[in-house]
Each structure stands twice: as structure tokens, then as C-alpha cells.
Coordinates of C-alpha atoms in Angstrom, one line a residue:
Chain A
X134 CA -48.5 -13.6 -12.4
X135 CA -50.8 -11.1 -11.8
X136 CA -49.9 -7.8 -9.6
X137 CA -52.5 -6.7 -7.1
X138 CA -52.5 -3.7 -4.7
X139 CA -54.2 -5.0 -1.3
X140 CA -54.3 -2.0 0.6
X141 CA -53.5 1.7 -0.4
X142 CA -52.5 4.6 2.3
X143 CA -52.1 8.7 1.2
X144 CA -49.0 9.9 2.5
X145 CA -48.6 13.5 3.3
X146 CA -45.3 14.1 1.4
X147 CA -44.4 10.3 0.9
X148 CA -45.8 8.5 -2.2
X149 CA -48.6 6.2 -1.2
X150 CA -48.3 3.2 1.3
X151 CA -49.2 0.1 -0.6
X152 CA -49.4 -3.5 -0.1
X153 CA -48.4 -5.4 -2.8
X154 CA -49.9 -9.0 -3.8
X155 CA -48.7 -11.1 -6.7
X156 CA -50.8 -14.0 -7.5
X157 CA -50.2 -17.1 -9.8
X158 CA -53.0 -19.5 -10.9
X159 CA -56.5 -18.9 -10.6
X160 CA -59.4 -21.0 -9.0
X161 CA -59.1 -22.5 -5.5
X162 CA -57.4 -20.0 -3.0
X163 CA -55.2 -23.0 -2.2
X164 CA -51.8 -21.2 -0.2
X165 CA -51.1 -17.6 0.8
X166 CA -47.3 -16.6 1.3
X167 CA -46.6 -13.2 3.6
X168 CA -43.3 -11.8 4.0
X169 CA -41.9 -8.8 6.0
X170 CA -44.3 -7.2 8.3
X171 CA -41.5 -5.4 9.8
X172 CA -39.3 -2.7 8.5
X173 CA -35.9 -4.8 9.3
X174 CA -37.2 -8.2 8.0
X175 CA -35.0 -7.8 5.0
X176 CA -34.2 -11.8 4.9
X177 CA -38.1 -12.5 5.2
X178 CA -39.0 -10.1 2.0
X179 CA -36.1 -11.6 0.3
X180 CA -37.2 -15.1 0.5
X181 CA -40.4 -14.0 -0.8
X182 CA -39.1 -12.6 -4.0
X183 CA -37.4 -15.7 -4.4
X184 CA -40.7 -17.2 -4.2
X185 CA -42.2 -15.2 -6.5
X186 CA -39.0 -15.9 -8.9
X187 CA -40.0 -19.3 -8.4
X188 CA -43.5 -19.4 -9.1
X189 CA -43.2 -17.3 -12.1
X190 CA -41.4 -19.6 -13.9
X191 CA -43.4 -22.8 -12.7
X192 CA -46.5 -20.9 -14.1
X193 CA -44.5 -19.9 -17.5
X194 CA -44.2 -23.6 -17.6
X195 CA -47.3 -24.7 -17.1
X196 CA -46.1 -26.2 -13.5
X197 CA -49.4 -24.7 -11.0
X198 CA -52.2 -27.3 -11.0
X199 CA -55.4 -26.2 -12.8
X200 CA -58.0 -24.8 -10.0
X201 CA -55.2 -23.5 -7.4
X202 CA -54.5 -20.1 -6.7
X203 CA -51.6 -18.9 -5.0
X204 CA -51.0 -15.1 -3.7
X205 CA -47.4 -13.8 -2.3
X206 CA -47.1 -10.8 0.0
X207 CA -43.4 -10.2 0.1
X208 CA -43.7 -7.0 2.4
X209 CA -47.0 -5.8 4.5
X210 CA -44.7 -2.7 5.5
X211 CA -42.8 -0.6 3.0
X212 CA -42.8 2.7 4.7
X213 CA -40.9 1.1 7.7
X214 CA -38.7 -0.7 5.3
X215 CA -37.5 2.7 3.1
X216 CA -36.8 3.9 6.7
X217 CA -34.8 1.6 8.4
X218 CA -37.6 1.3 11.2
X219 CA -38.9 -1.9 12.6
X220 CA -42.4 -0.6 13.6
X221 CA -44.5 2.0 11.7
X222 CA -42.6 4.9 11.3
X223 CA -44.6 7.4 13.3
X224 CA -46.3 6.1 16.2
X225 CA -43.8 3.2 16.2
X226 CA -46.7 0.3 16.1
X227 CA -46.3 -2.9 15.6
X228 CA -48.3 -4.5 12.5
X229 CA -47.9 -7.9 13.6
X230 CA -49.3 -7.6 17.1
X231 CA -52.5 -5.2 15.4
X232 CA -54.2 -8.4 13.8
X233 CA -57.2 -8.8 13.2
X234 CA -57.5 -4.6 12.8
X235 CA -60.4 -2.6 12.0
X236 CA -61.6 -1.2 9.1
X237 CA -62.3 2.0 10.6
X238 CA -59.3 1.7 13.4
X239 CA -56.4 3.7 14.0
X240 CA -53.4 3.1 10.9
X241 CA -51.8 -0.1 11.5
X242 CA -55.1 -1.3 12.3
X243 CA -56.6 -0.6 9.2
X244 CA -53.7 -2.1 7.4
X245 CA -53.7 -5.3 9.4
X246 CA -57.5 -5.4 8.8
X247 CA -57.2 -5.3 5.0
X248 CA -54.5 -7.6 4.8
X249 CA -56.1 -10.2 6.8
X250 CA -59.3 -10.1 4.5
X251 CA -57.5 -10.4 1.7
X252 CA -55.6 -13.5 2.8
X253 CA -58.4 -15.3 4.6
X254 CA -60.0 -18.2 2.9
X255 CA -56.7 -19.9 1.6
X256 CA -56.3 -23.4 2.7
X257 CA -52.5 -23.0 3.5
X258 CA -51.2 -19.6 5.2
X259 CA -47.1 -19.3 5.4
X260 CA -45.5 -16.2 7.1
X261 CA -41.9 -15.6 7.1
X262 CA -41.3 -13.9 10.9
X263 CA -38.5 -12.9 13.2
X264 CA -38.0 -12.9 17.1
X265 CA -37.8 -9.6 18.7
X266 CA -34.4 -10.7 20.2
X267 CA -31.1 -10.7 18.2
X268 CA -30.0 -14.0 17.4
X269 CA -30.5 -17.1 15.1
X270 CA -32.9 -20.1 15.1
X271 CA -32.3 -23.6 13.6
X272 CA -34.8 -23.6 10.2
X273 CA -38.2 -24.5 12.0
X274 CA -42.0 -24.1 10.9
X275 CA -43.7 -22.9 14.1
X276 CA -47.7 -23.2 14.4
X277 CA -49.6 -21.8 17.7
X278 CA -51.4 -24.2 19.5
X279 CA -54.9 -22.5 18.8
X280 CA -56.6 -25.8 18.8
X281 CA -56.7 -25.8 14.9
X282 CA -52.9 -26.6 14.9
X283 CA -51.9 -29.7 12.6
X284 CA -48.6 -30.9 13.4
X285 CA -48.6 -33.6 10.0
X286 CA -49.3 -30.5 7.9
X287 CA -46.9 -28.6 9.4
X288 CA -44.2 -31.9 8.6
X289 CA -44.7 -31.6 5.1
X290 CA -42.5 -28.7 4.7
X291 CA -39.5 -31.2 5.3
X292 CA -37.8 -28.5 7.7
X293 CA -35.8 -30.3 10.4
X294 CA -38.3 -29.4 13.1
X295 CA -41.7 -27.8 14.0
X296 CA -42.5 -26.2 17.1
X297 CA -45.8 -26.3 18.6
X298 CA -45.7 -23.3 20.9
X299 CA -48.9 -22.2 23.6
X300 CA -49.9 -18.9 22.4
X301 CA -49.4 -15.8 25.0
X302 CA -52.0 -13.2 25.1
X303 CA -49.8 -10.9 23.4
X304 CA -49.6 -13.4 20.4
X305 CA -53.4 -13.1 19.9
X306 CA -52.6 -9.9 18.1
X307 CA -50.2 -11.6 15.6
X308 CA -51.6 -12.9 11.7
X309 CA -50.7 -16.5 12.1
X310 CA -53.1 -16.9 15.2
X311 CA -56.0 -14.9 13.7
X312 CA -55.3 -16.4 10.3
X313 CA -55.8 -20.0 12.2
X314 CA -59.1 -18.5 13.9
X315 CA -60.5 -18.0 10.5
X316 CA -59.9 -21.6 9.1
X317 CA -56.5 -21.4 7.5
X318 CA -53.8 -24.1 8.3
X319 CA -51.5 -21.1 8.9
X320 CA -47.6 -21.5 9.8
X321 CA -44.8 -19.6 10.3
X322 CA -41.6 -20.1 9.2
X323 CA -38.3 -19.2 10.8
X324 CA -34.9 -19.4 8.2
X325 CA -32.1 -17.3 9.1
X326 CA -31.6 -14.0 10.2
X327 CA -33.3 -10.6 9.7
X328 CA -31.2 -7.5 8.7
X329 CA -28.9 -9.6 6.1
X330 CA -29.5 -11.8 3.6
X331 CA -28.5 -15.1 4.3
X332 CA -28.7 -17.2 1.2
X333 CA -28.4 -20.8 2.0
X334 CA -31.1 -19.9 4.7
X335 CA -33.4 -18.5 1.9
X336 CA -32.8 -21.2 -0.4
X337 CA -33.9 -23.7 2.3
X338 CA -36.7 -21.6 2.9
X339 CA -38.1 -21.4 -0.7
X340 CA -37.4 -25.0 -1.5
X341 CA -39.4 -26.1 1.8
X342 CA -42.5 -23.9 0.5
X343 CA -42.4 -25.4 -2.9
X344 CA -42.0 -29.0 -1.3
X345 CA -45.4 -28.3 0.3
X346 CA -47.0 -26.6 -2.5
X347 CA -46.0 -29.7 -4.2
X348 CA -47.1 -32.6 -2.2
X349 CA -50.6 -30.4 -1.3
X350 CA -50.9 -30.8 -5.0
X351 CA -50.8 -27.5 -6.1
X352 CA -47.4 -27.0 -8.2
X353 CA -45.4 -29.7 -10.1
X354 CA -42.2 -29.3 -9.0
X355 CA -39.6 -31.8 -8.3
X356 CA -36.9 -31.3 -5.5
X357 CA -35.5 -33.2 -2.5
X358 CA -37.9 -34.6 0.0
X359 CA -36.3 -32.8 2.9
X360 CA -36.6 -34.2 6.8
X361 CA -39.3 -36.0 8.5
X362 CA -39.5 -33.4 10.9
X363 CA -39.0 -33.7 14.7
X364 CA -42.1 -32.4 16.3
X365 CA -41.2 -30.5 19.5
X366 CA -43.4 -28.3 22.3
X367 CA -42.2 -25.4 24.1
X368 CA -41.7 -27.7 27.3
X369 CA -38.9 -29.2 25.1
X370 CA -36.8 -26.5 24.9
X371 CA -34.6 -25.5 27.6
X372 CA -33.4 -21.8 28.0
X373 CA -29.8 -21.0 28.9
X374 CA -29.5 -17.5 30.4
X375 CA -26.3 -15.6 30.9
X376 CA -25.7 -15.0 34.6
X377 CA -23.1 -12.0 34.0
X378 CA -22.7 -9.3 31.5
X379 CA -20.0 -8.2 29.1
X380 CA -18.7 -9.2 25.8
X381 CA -19.8 -12.3 24.6
X382 CA -18.1 -15.1 22.6
X383 CA -20.4 -18.1 22.0
X384 CA -18.9 -21.4 20.3
X385 CA -22.1 -23.3 19.5
X386 CA -24.5 -22.1 16.6
X387 CA -27.8 -23.5 15.5
X388 CA -28.0 -27.3 14.6
X389 CA -24.9 -27.9 16.9
X390 CA -24.8 -30.9 19.2
X391 CA -24.2 -30.1 22.7
X392 CA -23.2 -32.5 25.7
X393 CA -23.9 -31.8 29.7
X394 CA -21.7 -29.7 31.1
X395 CA -20.0 -28.6 27.9
X396 CA -18.9 -24.8 27.4
X397 CA -21.1 -22.9 25.4
X398 CA -19.1 -19.8 25.3
X399 CA -17.3 -17.4 27.6
X400 CA -18.3 -13.8 28.9
X401 CA -15.4 -11.5 28.7
X402 CA -15.0 -8.3 30.8
X403 CA -15.3 -5.5 28.1
X404 CA -12.2 -3.3 29.1
X405 CA -9.6 -6.0 30.5
X406 CA -10.5 -8.8 28.5
X407 CA -10.4 -11.3 30.8
X408 CA -13.0 -14.2 31.1
X409 CA -15.7 -13.3 33.9
X410 CA -17.4 -16.9 33.3
X411 CA -18.2 -19.4 31.3
X412 CA -21.6 -21.2 30.2
X413 CA -22.0 -24.8 30.4
X414 CA -24.7 -26.8 28.9
X415 CA -27.3 -27.5 31.4
X416 CA -28.3 -30.7 29.4
X417 CA -27.6 -32.7 26.2
X418 CA -29.2 -31.7 23.2
X419 CA -28.9 -29.7 20.0
X420 CA -29.2 -25.8 19.9
X421 CA -32.2 -24.7 18.4
X422 CA -31.6 -21.0 19.3
X423 CA -28.6 -18.8 19.5
X424 CA -28.0 -15.5 20.5
X425 CA -25.5 -13.6 18.2
X426 CA -24.9 -10.1 19.4
X427 CA -21.4 -9.6 21.0
X428 CA -22.5 -7.3 23.7
X429 CA -24.7 -9.3 26.6
X430 CA -26.6 -8.3 29.7
X431 CA -27.5 -10.2 32.6
X432 CA -30.2 -12.7 32.1
X433 CA -29.9 -12.7 28.4
X434 CA -31.3 -15.7 26.5
X435 CA -27.7 -16.9 24.9
X436 CA -29.0 -20.4 23.8
X437 CA -32.4 -22.4 23.5
X438 CA -31.3 -26.0 23.7
X439 CA -33.9 -29.4 22.2
X440 CA -33.5 -31.4 25.5
X441 CA -32.3 -34.9 25.3
X442 CA -32.3 -34.7 21.3
X443 CA -29.5 -36.9 19.6
X444 CA -28.6 -35.8 16.1
Chain B
X80 CA -36.3 4.6 52.3
X81 CA -35.3 3.7 49.0
X82 CA -35.2 -0.1 48.1
X83 CA -34.0 -2.2 44.9
X84 CA -36.9 -4.4 43.4
X85 CA -34.6 -6.1 40.8
X86 CA -30.9 -5.0 39.2
X87 CA -29.3 -6.7 36.0
X88 CA -25.9 -6.2 34.9
X89 CA -25.6 -4.4 31.6
X90 CA -22.9 -5.2 29.0
X91 CA -20.5 -2.9 29.8
X92 CA -19.6 -1.6 33.4
X93 CA -23.2 -0.7 34.6
X94 CA -26.0 -2.1 36.8
X95 CA -29.4 -1.3 35.8
X96 CA -31.9 -1.3 38.4
X97 CA -35.6 -0.3 39.3
X98 CA -36.4 1.0 42.5
X99 CA -39.1 2.5 45.0
X100 CA -39.3 4.9 47.8
X101 CA -40.8 3.3 50.8
X102 CA -42.9 5.5 53.0
X103 CA -44.1 4.0 56.4
X104 CA -45.6 5.5 59.8
X105 CA -42.8 6.6 62.5
X106 CA -44.8 4.6 64.8
X107 CA -46.1 0.7 63.9
X108 CA -49.7 1.4 64.9
X109 CA -50.4 -2.2 63.7
X110 CA -53.0 -2.9 60.8
X111 CA -52.7 -0.5 57.7
X112 CA -53.4 -0.2 54.6
X113 CA -50.6 0.2 51.5
X114 CA -51.1 2.4 48.0
X115 CA -48.5 1.6 45.5
X116 CA -47.7 4.4 42.9
X117 CA -46.3 3.1 39.8
X118 CA -45.2 5.3 36.8
X119 CA -42.7 5.5 34.1
X120 CA -43.5 2.2 32.2
X121 CA -43.3 4.2 29.2
X122 CA -40.5 6.4 29.1
X123 CA -42.0 9.2 27.3
X124 CA -44.5 9.7 30.0
X125 CA -43.4 12.0 32.2
X126 CA -45.6 13.5 35.0
X127 CA -45.6 10.7 37.0
X128 CA -41.9 12.2 37.8
X129 CA -43.5 15.5 39.2
X130 CA -46.4 13.3 41.0
X131 CA -43.9 10.7 42.8
X132 CA -41.5 13.7 44.0
X133 CA -44.9 15.9 45.2
X134 CA -46.2 12.8 47.3
X135 CA -42.8 12.1 48.7
X136 CA -42.5 15.8 49.7
X137 CA -45.6 16.3 51.0
X138 CA -45.3 13.0 53.2
X139 CA -41.9 14.2 54.4
X140 CA -43.5 17.5 55.2
X141 CA -45.9 16.0 57.2
X142 CA -44.8 12.6 58.2
X143 CA -47.1 12.9 61.3
X144 CA -50.1 12.3 59.0
X145 CA -48.9 8.9 57.7
X146 CA -51.0 6.2 59.0
X147 CA -50.1 3.7 56.2
X148 CA -47.7 2.8 53.7
X149 CA -46.9 4.3 50.4
X150 CA -44.3 2.8 47.9
X151 CA -43.3 4.9 44.9
X152 CA -42.1 3.6 41.7
X153 CA -41.0 6.3 39.7
X154 CA -39.2 4.4 37.0
X155 CA -40.1 0.7 35.6
X156 CA -38.7 1.5 32.3
X157 CA -35.6 3.6 33.5
X158 CA -34.0 3.5 30.4
X159 CA -36.7 4.6 28.3
X160 CA -37.1 7.3 30.9
X161 CA -33.5 8.4 30.5
X162 CA -33.8 8.4 26.7
X163 CA -37.2 9.8 26.3
X164 CA -38.2 6.8 24.5
X165 CA -41.7 4.9 25.5
X166 CA -40.6 1.4 24.9
X167 CA -37.5 -0.6 26.3
X168 CA -34.8 0.8 24.5
X169 CA -33.0 -2.4 23.3
X170 CA -36.0 -4.3 22.3
X171 CA -38.1 -1.9 21.1
X172 CA -40.6 -3.7 23.3
X173 CA -43.5 -2.4 24.8
X174 CA -43.2 -3.0 28.6
X175 CA -47.0 -2.6 29.5
X176 CA -47.5 -5.7 27.3
X177 CA -45.5 -8.4 29.1
X178 CA -47.0 -8.5 32.9
X179 CA -47.0 -10.7 34.6
X180 CA -43.5 -11.1 33.5
X181 CA -41.4 -14.4 33.9
X182 CA -38.6 -14.6 37.1
X183 CA -36.3 -16.7 34.6
X184 CA -37.2 -14.2 31.4
X185 CA -34.8 -12.2 29.7
X186 CA -34.5 -8.3 31.5
X187 CA -38.0 -6.8 30.7
X188 CA -39.9 -9.9 31.8
X189 CA -37.7 -10.6 34.8
X190 CA -38.3 -6.8 35.9
X191 CA -41.9 -7.2 35.1
X192 CA -42.1 -10.2 37.5
X193 CA -40.1 -8.7 40.3
X194 CA -42.5 -5.7 39.9
X195 CA -45.7 -8.0 40.1
X196 CA -44.5 -9.6 43.1
X197 CA -43.5 -6.7 45.1
X198 CA -46.8 -4.9 44.1
X199 CA -48.7 -8.1 45.6
X200 CA -50.4 -7.2 48.8
X201 CA -50.7 -3.7 48.1
X202 CA -54.3 -2.8 49.0
X203 CA -54.5 -0.3 45.9
X204 CA -51.9 0.2 42.7
X205 CA -52.1 3.1 40.5
X206 CA -50.7 2.9 37.3
X207 CA -49.8 6.7 36.2
X208 CA -49.4 7.1 32.9
X209 CA -49.3 10.1 30.5
X210 CA -50.7 10.1 27.0
X211 CA -48.1 9.8 24.3
X212 CA -46.9 12.4 22.0
X213 CA -49.7 12.5 19.5
X214 CA -52.4 12.9 21.5
X215 CA -53.6 15.0 24.9
X216 CA -55.6 13.7 27.4
X217 CA -57.8 15.3 29.7
X218 CA -56.8 13.9 33.5
X219 CA -58.7 10.5 33.8
X220 CA -59.1 7.4 35.0
X221 CA -59.6 4.1 33.2
X222 CA -60.9 1.2 34.7
X223 CA -61.5 -2.2 32.9
X224 CA -65.9 -2.9 33.7
X225 CA -64.6 -6.4 34.7
X226 CA -63.2 -5.0 37.9
X227 CA -65.3 -1.9 38.1
X228 CA -67.1 -3.0 41.3
X229 CA -64.0 -3.3 43.1
X230 CA -62.4 -0.2 42.5
X231 CA -65.1 2.4 41.5
X232 CA -65.0 3.9 45.0
X233 CA -61.1 4.9 44.1
X234 CA -61.3 5.7 40.8
X235 CA -63.9 8.6 41.4
X236 CA -62.3 9.8 44.4
X237 CA -59.3 10.5 42.1
X238 CA -60.3 14.3 41.3
X239 CA -60.4 13.7 37.5
X240 CA -62.7 14.9 35.3
X241 CA -63.7 11.8 33.8
X242 CA -63.3 7.7 35.0
X243 CA -63.6 5.8 31.2
X244 CA -65.3 2.2 32.2
X245 CA -64.2 0.7 29.5
X246 CA -65.7 -2.9 28.1
X247 CA -63.4 -6.1 28.8
X248 CA -63.5 -7.0 25.0
X249 CA -60.9 -4.3 24.6
X250 CA -58.9 -5.0 27.6
X251 CA -55.6 -5.8 27.0
X252 CA -54.3 -8.6 29.0
X253 CA -50.8 -8.5 29.5
X254 CA -51.0 -4.9 31.0
X255 CA -49.9 -4.0 34.8
X256 CA -53.2 -3.0 35.8
X257 CA -54.8 -6.3 34.7
X258 CA -52.3 -8.4 35.9
X259 CA -52.7 -7.0 39.3
X260 CA -56.4 -7.1 39.1
X261 CA -56.4 -10.7 38.1
X262 CA -54.2 -11.6 40.9
X263 CA -56.7 -9.9 43.3
X264 CA -54.9 -6.6 44.1
X265 CA -57.1 -3.7 42.8
X266 CA -55.1 -1.3 40.4
X267 CA -56.6 1.8 38.4
X268 CA -54.8 3.4 35.5
X269 CA -54.5 7.3 35.5
X270 CA -54.0 9.2 32.5
X271 CA -53.3 12.3 31.5
X272 CA -51.2 15.5 29.2
X273 CA -49.3 14.7 26.6
X274 CA -45.9 12.7 26.4
X275 CA -42.8 14.1 26.7
X276 CA -44.1 16.9 29.1
X277 CA -45.0 17.7 32.8
X278 CA -48.1 19.4 33.3
X279 CA -48.0 21.0 36.5
X280 CA -51.8 21.8 37.2
X281 CA -53.0 18.8 35.8
X282 CA -50.4 16.7 38.1
X283 CA -51.4 19.1 41.3
X284 CA -55.5 18.0 39.9
X285 CA -54.3 14.0 40.1
X286 CA -52.1 14.8 43.2
X287 CA -55.5 16.2 45.3
X288 CA -57.1 13.0 44.2
X289 CA -54.1 10.7 45.6
X290 CA -54.3 12.0 49.0
X291 CA -57.9 12.0 49.1
X292 CA -57.9 8.3 48.1
X293 CA -55.1 8.0 50.7
X294 CA -57.3 9.4 53.0
X295 CA -60.4 7.4 52.2
X296 CA -58.0 4.1 53.0
X297 CA -56.6 5.5 56.4
X298 CA -53.5 6.2 54.9
X299 CA -53.6 9.9 55.3
X300 CA -54.6 11.4 58.0
X301 CA -54.1 15.3 57.1
X302 CA -56.3 17.6 55.6
X303 CA -57.7 17.3 52.1
X304 CA -58.8 19.2 49.8
X305 CA -62.4 18.5 48.1
X306 CA -62.5 16.4 45.0
X307 CA -64.7 17.2 42.1
X308 CA -67.3 15.1 40.7
X309 CA -66.0 12.7 38.2
X310 CA -68.1 12.3 35.1
X311 CA -68.6 8.5 34.1
X312 CA -68.3 7.6 30.5
X313 CA -68.8 4.2 29.1
X314 CA -67.6 2.5 26.0
X315 CA -71.0 3.0 24.5
X316 CA -71.0 6.8 25.1
X317 CA -67.5 7.9 23.6
X318 CA -67.5 8.7 20.1
X319 CA -63.7 8.2 18.4
X320 CA -63.3 10.7 15.8
X321 CA -60.6 9.5 13.4
X322 CA -58.9 11.5 10.2
X323 CA -60.5 10.1 7.2
X324 CA -57.2 11.1 5.1
X325 CA -53.6 11.9 5.7
X326 CA -52.8 15.7 6.0
X327 CA -51.9 18.3 8.7
X328 CA -54.3 18.8 11.9
X329 CA -55.1 22.1 12.8
X330 CA -56.9 21.9 16.1
X331 CA -59.4 25.2 16.6
X332 CA -59.8 24.6 20.1
X333 CA -58.1 26.1 23.2
X334 CA -57.9 23.3 25.3
X335 CA -60.0 20.2 26.1
X336 CA -63.9 20.3 27.7
X337 CA -67.2 21.0 26.9
X338 CA -68.1 20.7 23.1
X339 CA -71.7 21.7 21.2
X340 CA -72.9 19.7 18.8
X341 CA -71.5 20.6 15.0
X342 CA -69.0 22.7 16.8
X343 CA -65.6 22.7 14.7
X344 CA -62.9 20.9 16.6
X345 CA -60.2 21.2 13.6
X346 CA -59.4 21.0 10.0
X347 CA -57.2 18.5 8.5
X348 CA -55.2 20.4 5.1
X349 CA -52.9 19.6 2.3
X350 CA -50.2 22.5 3.0
X351 CA -49.1 22.4 -0.9
X352 CA -52.6 22.7 -1.9
X353 CA -53.7 25.3 0.1
X354 CA -56.9 23.8 0.8
X355 CA -58.8 21.9 3.6
X356 CA -59.6 18.3 3.2
X357 CA -61.8 17.5 6.3
X358 CA -63.3 19.5 9.0
X359 CA -63.2 17.7 11.9
X360 CA -67.1 18.9 14.0
X361 CA -68.5 17.3 17.1
X362 CA -71.1 15.0 16.1
X363 CA -73.2 16.2 19.3
X364 CA -72.7 17.9 22.4
X365 CA -70.3 16.4 24.6
X366 CA -67.1 16.9 26.6
X367 CA -63.9 16.3 24.7
X368 CA -61.1 14.4 26.6
X369 CA -59.2 13.3 23.9
X370 CA -57.8 15.5 21.6
X371 CA -55.0 15.2 18.7
X372 CA -51.4 16.9 19.7
X373 CA -49.2 15.8 16.7
X374 CA -50.2 17.7 13.6
X375 CA -48.9 15.3 10.6
X376 CA -51.8 12.6 10.7
X377 CA -52.4 9.8 8.6
X378 CA -56.3 8.2 7.6
X379 CA -57.2 6.5 10.4
X380 CA -55.2 8.5 13.3
X381 CA -56.8 9.4 16.2
X382 CA -58.6 13.3 16.2
X383 CA -60.7 13.1 19.6
X384 CA -62.8 10.9 21.9
X385 CA -65.7 12.8 22.9
X386 CA -68.0 11.3 25.5
X387 CA -71.8 12.1 25.0
X388 CA -74.3 10.6 23.3
X389 CA -74.9 6.6 23.1
X390 CA -73.3 5.0 20.3
X391 CA -73.2 1.2 19.0

């Protein structure tokens, strides 16, 4: 394993800001794995740290196939991580909305530019990222429909689902989008929550990355073959929104099967405790996303359900 | 008349609404124009609060001069304004990156869609911003070159020192102004001052422009002041100066405005070492219309924008 510094920025009174990378094997730029871009993506950084551990062992055993280089960047934003802030500490800019960046641009733009320049040219790119709303997803691999996406490749991770989604204007500033445009097969992986370590989800995520690297002939590793993923698109997902506000008591979690008309949870009055309303499922399917904050406002998206999907 | 545009219920016994004040002539003279003034998309930008107040006060003082409709939306991000936070507090989401929103979306997108729908049909939308807390902006109008032909007459009439026509390549598609222009509703962006503050003199300068534009549109028949001739600057005519190293920026200027080539704009210092690490000098004669306000800087932070010269 070789450690490298991908970008350095002097701080006024803090230690220099540094983006660190860990390189395994040598030869063709085969795969690059990127973790936290926001300061609260603890789970995402943790997963990458566990991938570093696994790759270290594999390298020591000689199980990184010749002529393959793998780069892991566990965290692009240690400054925000150390102060518990999601976005850049001073001006609150989102690093994962600043790609492709500019070498002579503003601070986050310089960081994103340096990262993208370093991760360009790898055949496969994997990013662990998070959603802006509180909630949990069913583990899945996500690709943006840029015209360069390949669902069949995404299937090789062995996660239960692959989501292909149409990019919105705001998505064009993400690493994933710009990575794909630069010619890398880029995947976003959603595994567990955000600010707390979910050990089971992390293990699944590490396994899915190792499975993919094995199937692409980059490492030698024997693990469970995982799922043959169901490929879903935006239009397969039905959003269930709260029509009231209050305390939320949901009774379904990602992966649960729901029937049409089934009660998915209750909204309680926060002071008197009575049930203000029940949320019923508008479709039969499988829960893809579940809101996990006990307080909900009206219009909150509390579930996304894969429509007409059976177990 | 105050009208509610959209409302949602918050978790603990509170409703959150965005509202507008609708001003219309006493006597409906048939066809007339409609101007919409929007502000408070960013909660830390407060000059628009005074501008909205003053437009309403002046119209109420002389309702007989009002010959068209004026809709004023003072707080599109009401929680942000209340908490002095730029983004939407619970989501840390920049509201000016989610237009046109979605009627079926969560709070921010729902509000964005409601606003977009309500603004539709306006003859002009002016989206009033202050700067953030990091840089000070001279009162200016920003126009996307893609829509220049449609809005330039209004932009020039706004009594600002600068009209900045920027390249379409740098346009952010999910902003309110971009969205309205693509829907066929002329929209311009006003920028001024600095975040968390109200600069009354600059607001009054902008108000002169707003009433001038209202007169141009046939909405205001009362007397208006003369407006200044704006300097029109384009992407290639603006030099952007960024700091080269992290440190503390100390301005040597007393304000924005004219600058000579080589003039010292400020220094970036390292306090603990007692030394200057960068002298920031004007690369050419010109006009400083953006200047660093918050002293602590990282390499890459914006120090100044200067109109003048021609650049790649």
C-alpha cells in the first residue's frame, strides 16, 4: 500500500487540509473508490476504511492481480469532518456540488478539480454518498443516465437493486456525473445511514465492492455471489408523502414488503399524543427508502416504494 | 393585500407560509402590467426587506400613481430569514438551486413550484439579493447573455453602477431567474451590499431604479428621479482576483469604485509571523465592484472583481 497526498491547502491556524489516497497494486488504473465528500458522511468514510483494510490483506497475500492499480480516497473533506459540519467549514459550499471544479477557482472548486484530475482515467469509479433528507435506503448501486451508464456492469456488485436515474441540473455538479463524462464507469453506492456506523450495511458494502473487483479480474477473492440485481428507474419508485405534520411512528423499513392499503405508519399530535392520521400504502411493492426522523412536516417524503415489486 | 402563496404544517404546532403583498390600482383600467419583486431566497440577505417595505410605503402614500400591479414576496425562505441562515435550515439546501421545484415535492421544492406558478404571468421579475457575508457587492444587475435582449432595457433602468452580462456557460439552470426566463417571463437579478446587513443608501439607489422601471412599464405615473448610466460589463471584461495563500485579508480601500493599475487593494497577512504573504494590486485601471469583506481567507477565496480591460 502506498499513501499519497492528492491535495493540500494551508490553513490559517489549522493543520494543512489534505486529501489522502491509498494505492494498491500497480499498472493499469483499474478501480478507484471514494468515500465521504461531506463532513457528516461517517458511514461512508468507515466503509472505505474497511475496504483499505481488506485490500491491504489482499495485497500482502499477493491477491491483487498483476497490472491493476486500485486507489481508495476515504474522505475528501477532513476539515468539515473534524468540525461536525456537512459542508465546507467557512462558506458552507457543498463539495459534491462543485465538480468538475477549476484549478484557479474558489476553495471547494480547487479541491474538486484536484480530486477529479486524480481519479480520472480509472476504468471503474465507486463513490459512497448520502441523501440530503434523513432516512435509510435499501442497499443499492446508483448510476445516472448520462448516456454512458451501464446497468449490466452495476449488476456485478451483487446488491439487490440498481437504480438508474435521470440527472437533474443540480446533479451535473456531482463527482459521479463528471466522472462518467470523463470516461470512467462511475457508480454511487448507498449503504446504510450517515452519522452512525451501521456495521451490517458496511460489511455488505465492502463485500459488494470486493465482489465487483473480483468479477472484473482486479483481485482474487472468494465471496458470496450476491444478488442478480433488479434494475429500476425513477418511474418505478412511488413517493409516499405525509399529508400532516407531527411525531412520526413508521412501521416499515427498507426492504419490507407492503400491500396496497396497508398502514405504513402513524402521525401523532406532538403534545396530546393522539393519532392525527395514518399513512397507507398507495401501492403494492417493496420499501426502497424510509424516512427516519421522528419529527415530520407536511409533504415530507416518508417512503419510496418500488411499485408492483414482489419479494 | 397580503396573500398566501403556499403553506405547510411544521411538526410542532406551527405553519410555515410564504406570502406576498399584492398592490393594485384602485380603479381597474383594463389591461395593465405586473411587476414582481422577490427577495429572501437566501436567509442571510436582508437589503430586500427594506426595499419591499419602502416600495409598499411609497405606493400607499400615493396610491393614485399606481397604474399596474406590483407583487412583493419578502421572504421565500422565511425560516432562513428568521434564523439568519442562508440555506433552508433543516435541509441545508440552497433554495436558489431547486427551481422550478415540484408541486409534489418536499417543502423546499413545493414552495419553489408554488412561487414559480405564482410569478408566471408577470411582465418582469426582479430577484433581489444581497451578497453573502464574505464579499461586498456594488449595487448591480446580473443578466444571463442568453436573455440579454429581452431584459436589457429593464436592467439599464435599475440605477445601478454595473450591469454584468455573464456567459450562459456559467449560468446555473436551477435558479429562479433562469427558470422564469426559460418560461418566457423576463427576470433580472439585483445584487448589492453584504450579508446580514441593510445598507439604506444602496437600497434607496435601487429603489430609484425600481420606480423608474415601474414608470417605464406604465405601472407608476408619479414622479421619479433620474437614473444613472450603468456600466455594462461582460465576462471577458471582468478580472477575478483570488488569494494565493490562506491568511487574513486586510483591505486598503475605503470602498468600491474606480481603481488604477498597480494600486494596492489590500494585503494578505499571517498575523502570527508578522508578515505580508500577498499584496493584492489592481492588474489594470478599472472599477472594483466586488471586494472581500470577511477577512479570513483560504487559497482560492475571492478578493475582488474588477471591470476593465479584456481577458480570456
